[in-house]
Coordinates of C-alpha atoms in Angstrom, one line a residue:
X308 CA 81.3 58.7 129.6
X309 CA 79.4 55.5 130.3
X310 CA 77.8 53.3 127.9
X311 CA 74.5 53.5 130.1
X312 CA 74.9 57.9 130.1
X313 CA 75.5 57.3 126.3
X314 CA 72.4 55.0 125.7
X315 CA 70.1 57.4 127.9
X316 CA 71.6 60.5 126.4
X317 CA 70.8 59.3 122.7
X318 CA 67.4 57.9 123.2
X319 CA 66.5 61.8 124.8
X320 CA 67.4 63.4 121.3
X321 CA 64.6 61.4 119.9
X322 CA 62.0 63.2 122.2
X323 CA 61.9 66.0 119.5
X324 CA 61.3 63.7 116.5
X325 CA 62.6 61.1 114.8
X326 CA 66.2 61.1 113.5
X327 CA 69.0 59.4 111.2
X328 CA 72.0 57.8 112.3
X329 CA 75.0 60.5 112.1
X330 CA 72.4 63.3 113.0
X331 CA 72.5 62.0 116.8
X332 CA 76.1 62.4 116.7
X333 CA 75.8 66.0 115.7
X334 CA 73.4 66.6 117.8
X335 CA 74.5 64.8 121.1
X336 CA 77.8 66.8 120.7
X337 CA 75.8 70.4 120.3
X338 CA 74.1 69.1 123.4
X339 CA 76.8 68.6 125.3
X340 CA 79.0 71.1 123.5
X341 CA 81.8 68.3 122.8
X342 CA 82.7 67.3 126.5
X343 CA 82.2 63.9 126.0
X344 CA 83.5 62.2 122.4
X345 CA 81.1 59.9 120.6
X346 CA 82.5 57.4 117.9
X347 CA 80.8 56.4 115.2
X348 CA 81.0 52.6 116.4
X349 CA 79.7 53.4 119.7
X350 CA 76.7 55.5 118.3
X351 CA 75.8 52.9 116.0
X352 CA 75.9 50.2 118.4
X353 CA 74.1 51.7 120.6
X354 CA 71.1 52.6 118.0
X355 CA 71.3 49.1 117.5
X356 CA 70.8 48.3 121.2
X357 CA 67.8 51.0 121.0
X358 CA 65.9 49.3 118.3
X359 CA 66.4 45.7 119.5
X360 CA 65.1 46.8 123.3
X361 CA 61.9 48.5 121.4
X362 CA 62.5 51.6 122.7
X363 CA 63.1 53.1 119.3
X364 CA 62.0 51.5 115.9
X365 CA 62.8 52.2 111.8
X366 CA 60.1 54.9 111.0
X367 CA 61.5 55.0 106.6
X368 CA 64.0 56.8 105.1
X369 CA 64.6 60.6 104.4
X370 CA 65.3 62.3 101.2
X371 CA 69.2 61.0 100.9
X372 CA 67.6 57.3 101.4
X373 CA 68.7 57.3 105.4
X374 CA 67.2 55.5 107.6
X375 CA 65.2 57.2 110.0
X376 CA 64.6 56.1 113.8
X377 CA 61.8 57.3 116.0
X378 CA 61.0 57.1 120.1
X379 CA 58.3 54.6 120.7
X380 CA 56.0 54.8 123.0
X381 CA 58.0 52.2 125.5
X382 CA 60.8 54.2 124.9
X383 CA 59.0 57.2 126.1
X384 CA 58.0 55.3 129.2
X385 CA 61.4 54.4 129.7
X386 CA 63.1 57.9 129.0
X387 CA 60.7 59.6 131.6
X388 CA 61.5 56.5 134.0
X389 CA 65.4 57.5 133.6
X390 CA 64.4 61.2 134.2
X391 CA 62.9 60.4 137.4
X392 CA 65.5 58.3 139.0
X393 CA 68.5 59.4 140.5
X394 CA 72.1 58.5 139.6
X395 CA 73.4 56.0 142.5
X396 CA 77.0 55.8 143.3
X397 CA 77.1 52.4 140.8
X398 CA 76.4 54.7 138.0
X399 CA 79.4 56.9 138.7
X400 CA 82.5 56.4 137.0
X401 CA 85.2 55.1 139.4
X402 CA 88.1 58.2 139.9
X403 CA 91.6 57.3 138.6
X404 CA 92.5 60.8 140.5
X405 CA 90.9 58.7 144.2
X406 CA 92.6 55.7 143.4
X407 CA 96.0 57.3 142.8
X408 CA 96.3 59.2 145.6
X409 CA 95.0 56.7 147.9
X410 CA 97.6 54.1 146.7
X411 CA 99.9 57.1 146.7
X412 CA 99.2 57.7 150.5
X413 CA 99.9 53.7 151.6
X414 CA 102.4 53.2 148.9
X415 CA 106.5 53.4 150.6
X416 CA 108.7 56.2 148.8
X417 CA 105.7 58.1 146.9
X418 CA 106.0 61.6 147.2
X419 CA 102.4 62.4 148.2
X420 CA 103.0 65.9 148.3
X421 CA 104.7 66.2 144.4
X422 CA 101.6 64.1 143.4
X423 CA 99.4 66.4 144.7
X424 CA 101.1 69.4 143.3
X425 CA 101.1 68.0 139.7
X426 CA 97.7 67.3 139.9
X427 CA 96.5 70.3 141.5
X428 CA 98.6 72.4 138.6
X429 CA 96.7 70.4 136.1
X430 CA 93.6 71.0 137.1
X431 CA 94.3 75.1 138.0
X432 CA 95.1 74.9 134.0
X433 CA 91.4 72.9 133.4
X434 CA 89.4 75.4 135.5
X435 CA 90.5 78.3 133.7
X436 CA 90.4 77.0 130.5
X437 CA 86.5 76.2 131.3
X438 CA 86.2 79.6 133.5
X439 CA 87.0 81.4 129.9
X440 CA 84.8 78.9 127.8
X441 CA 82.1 79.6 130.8
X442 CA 82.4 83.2 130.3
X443 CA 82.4 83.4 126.4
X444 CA 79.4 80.9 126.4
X445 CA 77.4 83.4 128.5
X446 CA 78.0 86.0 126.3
X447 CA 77.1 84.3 123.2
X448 CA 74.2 83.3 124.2
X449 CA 71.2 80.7 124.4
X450 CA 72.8 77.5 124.8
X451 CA 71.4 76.7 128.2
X452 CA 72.7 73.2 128.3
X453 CA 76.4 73.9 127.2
X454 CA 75.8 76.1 130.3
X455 CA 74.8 73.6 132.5
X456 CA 77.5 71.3 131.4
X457 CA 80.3 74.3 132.1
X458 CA 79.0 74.9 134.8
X459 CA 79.1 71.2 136.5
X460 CA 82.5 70.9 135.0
X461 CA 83.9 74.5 136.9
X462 CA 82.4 72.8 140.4
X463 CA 83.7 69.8 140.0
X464 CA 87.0 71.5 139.4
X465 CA 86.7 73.5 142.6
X466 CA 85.5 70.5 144.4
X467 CA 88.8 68.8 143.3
X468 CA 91.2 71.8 144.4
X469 CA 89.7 71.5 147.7
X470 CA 90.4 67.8 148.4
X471 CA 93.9 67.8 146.8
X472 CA 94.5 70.5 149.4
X473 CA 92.4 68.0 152.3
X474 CA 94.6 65.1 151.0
X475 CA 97.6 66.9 151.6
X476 CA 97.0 68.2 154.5
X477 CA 95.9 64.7 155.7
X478 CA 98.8 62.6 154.7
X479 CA 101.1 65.3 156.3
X480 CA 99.2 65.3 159.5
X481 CA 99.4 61.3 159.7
X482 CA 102.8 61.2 159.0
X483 CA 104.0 63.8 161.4
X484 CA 101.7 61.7 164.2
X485 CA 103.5 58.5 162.7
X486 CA 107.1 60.1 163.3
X487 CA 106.9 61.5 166.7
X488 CA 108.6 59.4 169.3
X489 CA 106.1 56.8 171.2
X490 CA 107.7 58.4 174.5
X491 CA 107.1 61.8 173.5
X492 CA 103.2 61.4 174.4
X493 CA 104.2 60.2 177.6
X494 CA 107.0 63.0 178.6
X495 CA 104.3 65.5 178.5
X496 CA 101.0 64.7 179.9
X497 CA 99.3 68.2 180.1
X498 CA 100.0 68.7 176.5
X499 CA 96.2 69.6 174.7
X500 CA 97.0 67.9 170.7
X501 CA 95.2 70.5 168.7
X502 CA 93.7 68.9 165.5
X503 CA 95.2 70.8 162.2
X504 CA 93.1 72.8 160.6
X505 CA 92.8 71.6 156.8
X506 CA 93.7 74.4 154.7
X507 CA 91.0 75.9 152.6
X508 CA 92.6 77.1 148.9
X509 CA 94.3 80.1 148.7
X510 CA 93.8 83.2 146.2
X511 CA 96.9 81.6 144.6
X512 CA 95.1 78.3 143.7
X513 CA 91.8 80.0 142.9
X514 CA 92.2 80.7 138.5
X515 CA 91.8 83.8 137.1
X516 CA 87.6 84.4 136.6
X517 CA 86.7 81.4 138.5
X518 CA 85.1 83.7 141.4
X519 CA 82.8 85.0 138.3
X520 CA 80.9 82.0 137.7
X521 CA 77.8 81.9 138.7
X522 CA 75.4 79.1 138.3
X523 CA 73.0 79.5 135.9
X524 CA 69.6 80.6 137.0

């Protein structure tokens, strides 16, 4: 997760009230039901970062002697600010998964197809490991944002099934129109070249549940 998601995400639990230290961790991982790890170094950094912008401040200590931070009014400003503004393609992470297979595609003697394969078995085994925790969450209850976060998590999945199957289909179609003779083209005139269709995943790449999830209304 980014340091900038991280810094937004922490300065939101304050909205309730104010808050010690260690209690953002536990809280930012009920929020987010554990996707995303949180160290201690990095939360207490980035408190740090909070109180030296002014967007939170030292509001005393609690009964254990801990002390306690709360939202100013700048940093309510700013949180609302962050609410209200999209997330540009600068914000996004860069993918390891696009960068490998690209190289993959230009790189001599890489098996495009086995790299494809691995990673599209990986991620059948993520999507239904997250199909079942979708499923169990909706049965247990009221945890809207766990929800929310499954749910982003089982369409990015299928999203990434169906371009594993576009980038394979892709490579093989370039390198079939790389192989063919250059007089082929030229032996047969009247010959229509009919684009190949990219193949949509089948039942067989589609885990177990997944056509259950629904997003959450």
């Amino acid at each position: 997760m980014q340091r900038n998601a991280v810094r937004w995400g922490l300065l939101a639990l304050f909205a309730d009230g104010p808050k010690y230290g260690y209690q953002l961790r536990t809280e930012f991982d009920a929020r987010t039901g554990g996707t995303w790890a949180l160290n201690v170094g990095q939360l207490y950094t980035t408190l740090d970062r909070l109180d030296r912008d002014g967007l939170v401040a030292a509001a005393g200590a609690n009964d254990d002697g801990r002390t306690v931070y709360a939202i100013t009014e700048h940093g309510r400003v700013a949180l609302a600010e962050w609410f209200a503004t999209p997330v540009t393609d600068t914000d996004r992470p860069r993918s390891e998964l696009a960068i490998k297979l690209a190289l993959a595609a230009t790189t001599p003697d890489v098996d495009v197809a086995a790299v494809v394969q691995t990673q599209r078995t990986e991620s059948m085994r993520q999507m239904r490991d997250v199909t079942d925790l979708r499923r169990t969450a909706d049965q247990d209850g009221d945890d809207l944002a766990w929800l929310l976060l499954l749910d982003h998590l089982v369409f990015a999945l299928e999203s990434e099934l169906r371009w594993l199957d576009h980038v394979e289909a892709t490579v093989l179609r370039r390198r079939r129109h790389t192989a063919r003779p250059a007089s082929s083209a030229a032996d047969q005139p009247s010959a229509v070249h009919q684009p190949t269709t990219v193949r949509q995943p089948s039942a067989a790449h589609q885990p177990a549940g997944a056509d259950e999830t629904e997003p959450v209304r």
